[in-house]
Short mmCIF file of C-alpha atoms in Angstrom, two decimals:
data_model
loop_
_atom_site.label_atom_id
_atom_site.label_comp_id
_atom_site.label_asym_id
_atom_site.label_seq_id
_atom_site.Cartn_x
_atom_site.Cartn_y
_atom_site.Cartn_z
CA MET A 6 -0.04 0.03 0.00
CA MET A 7 1.16 3.53 -0.70
CA SER A 8 2.55 5.76 2.01
CA HIS A 9 0.46 8.87 2.60
CA GLY A 10 2.45 10.84 5.16
CA PHE A 11 2.24 14.03 3.10
CA ARG A 12 1.04 17.46 4.01
CA SER A 13 -2.17 18.81 2.57
CA SER A 14 -1.50 20.72 -0.63
CA LYS A 15 -3.26 22.59 -3.40
CA GLN A 16 -1.93 23.54 -6.79
CA ASP A 17 -3.46 25.72 -9.50
CA PHE A 18 -2.27 25.96 -13.11
CA MET A 19 -3.71 28.15 -15.81
CA PHE A 20 -4.06 26.82 -19.40
CA GLY A 21 -5.65 29.62 -21.42
CA PRO A 22 -9.16 30.11 -20.01
CA TRP A 23 -8.92 26.82 -18.03
CA LYS A 24 -7.78 26.51 -14.43
CA VAL A 25 -6.45 23.09 -13.40
CA THR A 26 -6.67 22.52 -9.67
CA SER A 27 -5.27 19.53 -7.77
CA ALA A 28 -5.97 19.29 -4.06
CA LYS A 29 -4.56 16.59 -1.77
CA ASN A 30 -5.68 16.25 1.84
CA HIS A 31 -5.61 13.71 4.65
CA ILE A 32 -7.72 10.56 4.91
CA MET A 33 -11.36 11.24 5.95
CA LYS A 34 -12.05 11.07 9.67
CA SER A 35 -13.95 8.07 10.87
CA LYS A 36 -17.06 10.06 11.92
CA ASP A 37 -17.20 11.59 8.41
CA VAL A 38 -16.73 8.16 6.82
CA GLU A 39 -19.64 6.79 8.87
CA ARG A 40 -21.87 9.71 7.91
CA LEU A 41 -21.01 9.24 4.22
CA GLY A 42 -21.62 5.49 4.38
CA GLU A 43 -25.15 6.09 5.68
CA GLU A 44 -25.77 8.77 3.08
CA ILE A 45 -24.86 6.59 0.10
CA SER A 46 -26.13 3.33 1.64
CA MET A 47 -22.82 1.46 1.78
CA PRO A 48 -22.08 -0.67 4.87
CA CYS A 49 -18.34 -0.22 4.49
CA LEU A 50 -16.18 2.32 2.71
CA PRO A 51 -12.56 2.06 1.49
CA GLU A 52 -10.02 1.94 4.32
CA MET A 53 -8.18 4.91 2.76
CA LEU A 54 -10.74 7.42 1.54
CA PHE A 55 -9.59 10.90 0.51
CA GLY A 56 -12.91 12.71 0.55
CA ASP A 57 -11.35 16.19 0.06
CA ASN A 58 -8.99 15.21 -2.70
CA VAL A 59 -9.93 16.56 -6.10
CA LEU A 60 -8.69 17.20 -9.57
CA ARG A 61 -10.68 19.96 -11.23
CA ILE A 62 -10.60 21.51 -14.73
CA GLN A 63 -12.72 24.66 -14.79
CA HIS A 64 -13.27 27.25 -17.51
CA ALA A 65 -13.29 30.97 -16.71
CA ASP A 66 -17.07 30.92 -17.53
CA GLY A 67 -17.71 28.49 -14.68
CA TYR A 68 -18.28 25.16 -16.45
CA GLY A 69 -15.86 22.26 -16.35
CA ILE A 70 -15.30 18.78 -14.90
CA GLU A 71 -13.87 17.43 -11.66
CA PHE A 72 -12.90 14.09 -10.27
CA ASN A 73 -13.52 13.31 -6.64
CA ALA A 74 -13.78 10.23 -4.36
CA ILE A 75 -17.33 10.68 -3.07
CA ASP A 76 -18.89 10.89 -6.54
CA ALA A 77 -16.76 7.94 -7.60
CA LEU A 78 -18.23 5.88 -4.67
CA LYS A 79 -21.73 6.91 -5.67
CA ARG A 80 -21.16 5.04 -8.93
CA VAL A 81 -20.21 1.79 -7.20
CA ASN A 82 -22.58 -1.15 -8.02
CA ASN A 83 -23.63 0.38 -11.32
CA MET A 84 -21.71 -2.09 -13.49
CA ASP A 85 -23.30 -4.89 -15.42
CA ASP A 86 -25.13 -7.34 -13.11
CA ALA A 87 -23.91 -10.38 -15.06
CA VAL A 88 -20.37 -9.52 -14.22
CA LYS A 89 -21.17 -9.37 -10.52
CA VAL A 90 -23.00 -12.69 -10.47
CA ALA A 91 -20.25 -14.43 -12.40
CA CYS A 92 -17.66 -13.55 -9.82
CA ALA A 93 -19.70 -13.54 -6.65
CA GLN A 94 -19.12 -17.16 -5.71
CA GLU A 95 -15.38 -17.06 -6.36
CA TRP A 96 -15.17 -13.80 -4.45
CA GLN A 97 -16.98 -15.30 -1.49
CA GLU A 98 -14.66 -18.36 -1.52
CA SER A 99 -11.59 -16.16 -1.73
CA ARG A 100 -12.78 -14.45 1.48
CA ALA A 101 -13.65 -17.65 3.34
CA ASP A 102 -10.88 -17.21 5.88
CA SER A 103 -11.73 -13.60 6.48
CA GLU A 104 -13.46 -12.56 9.69
CA HIS A 105 -15.60 -10.21 7.60
CA SER A 106 -16.76 -12.76 5.04
CA LYS A 107 -20.07 -13.48 6.79
CA GLU A 108 -20.87 -9.80 6.99
CA VAL A 109 -21.00 -9.45 3.22
CA VAL A 110 -24.57 -9.15 2.00
CA ARG A 111 -23.74 -8.14 -1.57
CA PRO A 112 -20.21 -9.50 -2.13
CA TYR A 113 -19.38 -7.55 -5.20
CA ASP A 114 -19.97 -4.17 -3.59
CA TRP A 115 -16.86 -4.79 -1.51
CA THR A 116 -14.62 -4.44 -4.57
CA TYR A 117 -15.76 -0.79 -4.91
CA THR A 118 -15.94 -1.18 -8.70
CA THR A 119 -17.03 2.12 -10.17
CA ASP A 120 -17.76 3.34 -13.68
CA TYR A 121 -17.30 6.99 -12.60
CA ARG A 122 -16.14 9.28 -15.42
CA GLY A 123 -16.08 12.64 -13.69
CA THR A 124 -18.52 15.21 -12.40
CA LEU A 125 -19.65 18.01 -14.72
CA LEU A 126 -19.45 21.52 -13.18
CA GLY A 127 -21.61 24.56 -13.78
CA GLU A 128 -25.01 25.77 -12.78
CA GLU A 129 -26.28 27.87 -15.70
CA LEU A 130 -23.66 26.56 -18.13
CA GLN A 131 -22.50 22.95 -18.53
CA MET A 132 -20.70 21.04 -21.19
CA LYS A 133 -22.97 18.88 -23.35
CA VAL A 134 -22.11 15.17 -23.61
CA THR A 135 -22.62 13.51 -26.98
CA GLU A 136 -21.39 10.33 -28.65
CA THR A 137 -18.59 10.78 -31.15
CA SER A 138 -16.56 8.84 -33.73
CA GLU A 139 -13.50 10.98 -33.05
CA ARG A 140 -10.72 9.40 -31.08
CA ILE A 141 -7.97 10.69 -28.84
CA ASP A 142 -4.74 10.58 -30.88
CA MET A 143 -2.60 8.42 -28.60
CA GLU A 144 0.31 8.44 -31.00
CA LYS A 145 0.39 12.28 -30.88
CA LEU A 146 0.47 12.06 -27.12
CA LYS A 147 3.54 9.83 -27.27
CA ALA A 148 5.55 12.64 -28.97
CA ARG A 149 8.09 14.31 -26.72
CA GLU A 150 6.53 17.59 -25.61
CA ASN A 151 7.34 19.99 -22.82
CA ILE A 152 5.17 19.13 -19.77
CA MET A 153 4.21 22.42 -18.11
CA PHE A 154 2.20 20.86 -15.25
CA PHE A 155 1.76 17.33 -13.92
CA ASP A 156 0.07 15.90 -10.88
CA GLU A 157 -1.56 12.71 -9.62
CA VAL A 158 -4.33 12.55 -7.02
CA LEU A 159 -5.38 9.39 -5.17
CA LEU A 160 -9.13 9.22 -4.46
CA PHE A 161 -9.44 5.95 -2.53
CA GLU A 162 -7.63 2.68 -1.89
CA ASP A 163 -8.52 -0.57 -0.10
CA GLU A 164 -6.66 -3.86 0.29
CA LEU A 165 -9.88 -5.92 0.44
CA HIS A 166 -8.92 -7.43 3.77
CA ASP A 167 -5.58 -8.63 2.29
CA HIS A 168 -7.30 -10.29 -0.67
CA GLY A 169 -6.06 -7.79 -3.29
CA VAL A 170 -6.48 -4.13 -3.97
CA SER A 171 -9.08 -1.67 -5.13
CA LYS A 172 -7.97 1.83 -5.92
CA ILE A 173 -8.81 4.84 -8.09
CA SER A 174 -6.50 7.72 -8.88
CA VAL A 175 -6.38 10.50 -11.46
CA LYS A 176 -3.42 12.20 -13.07
CA ILE A 177 -3.07 15.04 -15.53
CA ARG A 178 -0.38 16.53 -17.70
CA VAL A 179 -0.58 19.91 -19.41
CA MET A 180 1.44 20.56 -22.52
CA PRO A 181 1.87 23.88 -24.45
CA THR A 182 -1.16 23.20 -26.72
CA SER A 183 -3.20 20.54 -24.92
CA PHE A 184 -3.94 18.68 -21.71
CA PHE A 185 -4.46 14.95 -21.11
CA LEU A 186 -6.05 13.27 -18.06
CA LEU A 187 -6.20 9.64 -17.09
CA MET A 188 -8.41 8.37 -14.25
CA ARG A 189 -7.82 4.70 -13.54
CA PHE A 190 -9.80 2.32 -11.32
CA PHE A 191 -7.70 -0.79 -10.68
CA LEU A 192 -9.05 -3.94 -9.08
CA ARG A 193 -7.17 -7.10 -8.25
CA VAL A 194 -9.00 -9.82 -6.32
CA ASP A 195 -6.28 -12.38 -5.60
CA GLY A 196 -7.05 -15.71 -7.25
CA VAL A 197 -10.22 -14.34 -8.85
CA LEU A 198 -9.90 -11.45 -11.32
CA ILE A 199 -8.19 -8.27 -12.43
CA ARG A 200 -10.13 -5.30 -13.83
CA ILE A 201 -9.19 -1.83 -15.03
CA ASN A 202 -11.70 0.96 -15.76
CA ASP A 203 -10.01 3.88 -17.52
CA THR A 204 -11.37 7.36 -18.26
CA ARG A 205 -9.25 9.47 -20.59
CA LEU A 206 -9.89 13.16 -21.22
CA TYR A 207 -8.17 15.27 -23.86
CA HIS A 208 -8.44 18.88 -25.01
CA GLU A 209 -6.56 20.87 -27.65
CA ALA A 210 -6.34 24.60 -27.19
CA GLY A 211 -8.70 26.45 -29.54
CA LYS A 212 -11.15 23.56 -29.98
CA ASP A 213 -14.71 23.94 -28.67
CA TYR A 214 -14.88 20.44 -27.13
CA LEU A 215 -13.05 17.86 -25.06
CA LEU A 216 -12.81 14.16 -25.93
CA ARG A 217 -13.61 11.59 -23.23
CA GLU A 218 -13.04 7.86 -23.59
CA PHE A 219 -14.08 5.21 -21.09
CA SER A 220 -12.91 1.58 -21.24
CA THR A 221 -13.21 -1.59 -19.18
CA ARG A 222 -10.59 -4.34 -19.32
CA GLU A 223 -11.01 -7.54 -17.32
CA ASN A 224 -9.94 -11.15 -17.01
CA LYS A 225 -10.26 -13.90 -14.46
CA ILE A 226 -6.95 -14.94 -13.03
CA ALA A 227 -7.46 -18.40 -14.56
CA GLU A 228 -7.32 -16.73 -18.00
CA LEU A 229 -3.96 -15.10 -17.24
CA LYS A 230 -1.80 -18.19 -16.71
CA HIS A 231 0.46 -17.10 -19.59
CA VAL A 232 1.18 -13.80 -17.86
CA PRO A 233 4.01 -13.56 -15.28
CA SER A 234 2.32 -13.23 -11.90
CA GLY A 235 4.81 -10.50 -11.01
CA VAL A 236 2.93 -8.05 -13.21
CA TYR A 237 -0.43 -8.68 -11.64
CA ALA A 238 0.14 -5.91 -9.11
CA ASP A 239 1.19 -3.27 -11.65
CA PRO A 240 -1.76 -1.79 -13.54
CA ASN A 241 0.49 -0.22 -16.14
CA GLU A 242 2.03 -3.61 -16.96
CA ILE A 243 -1.04 -5.85 -16.67
CA ALA A 244 -3.33 -3.62 -18.74
CA GLN A 245 -1.91 -4.78 -22.05
CA TYR A 246 -2.82 -8.42 -21.22
CA LEU A 247 -6.44 -7.75 -20.19
CA THR A 248 -9.38 -8.29 -22.54
CA LEU A 249 -11.16 -5.13 -23.66
CA LYS A 250 -14.81 -5.51 -22.58
CA LEU A 251 -16.29 -2.08 -23.16
CA THR A 252 -15.38 1.22 -24.80
CA GLU A 253 -17.42 4.43 -25.01
CA TYR A 254 -16.37 7.54 -26.84
CA GLU A 255 -17.84 10.99 -25.99
CA LYS A 256 -17.47 14.58 -26.93
CA LEU A 257 -17.88 17.20 -24.23
CA GLU A 258 -19.04 20.26 -26.15
CA LEU A 259 -18.31 23.63 -24.58
CA PRO A 260 -21.44 25.78 -24.08
CA GLU A 261 -21.87 28.82 -26.25
CA THR A 262 -21.30 32.00 -24.27
CA GLN A 263 -21.96 35.60 -25.14
CA PRO A 264 -18.92 37.56 -26.30
CA GLN A 265 -17.68 40.04 -23.68
CA SER A 266 -18.94 43.02 -25.72
CA ASP A 267 -22.43 41.55 -25.89
CA GLN A 268 -22.40 40.97 -22.13
CA GLU A 269 -21.38 44.56 -21.51
CA GLU A 270 -24.22 45.83 -23.73
CA THR A 271 -26.69 43.60 -21.84
CA ILE A 272 -25.48 45.02 -18.50
CA GLN A 273 -25.96 48.60 -19.76
#
């Protein structure tokens, strides 16, 4: 498990009209965790929950998108039911020696699997989400380019009572003409399965939209016998071996706003 003996910190970085904010704080206090558990009807929450951590991308006009732990948890249990049922028995068996195993009412909830893709910001103005055939140019992102800002924010992590790991984190890099964000949910249930849910977000300066791609990759451990077990714990390494189960491609269209001159005329 990662060490989290850091001080609280907050960083802001301007990219044209966009402000990128990354905030890192301490683990939520137990009383706040209990209150949140009741609010979202979850009997148990991740052992390391960073409720005040956030990565936010906000336009000067107020709209934008942010990534936070609480909204990620609200999306737990929203994945395909067939996937849950298929693994429930193996999951229960893998926890047979755990003192908590008999407390589990809905076994799969305890993996904290989430299909969270971010939280849209804005009251009067919000980005509009539509399907798209356009793709993020990953080859272009591989080109060596000056990184003006980079940060990674952990939202939550749990060791599943020593039966694996469930964690979600988000990182961003800002280049001179674009920014790219990756939020990754990584699940490893020892002896049962490995799953990765990725959300990628990309924006080029001057364009009136962002591209968002969501993917799910997953395999049972029994299907990964050809893969060295040493890479099971590294999401960056294991991802290439996992079967792609789902992809969704979206365009986040920026809302039309009045030019400054028009706004001034309206005010007069």
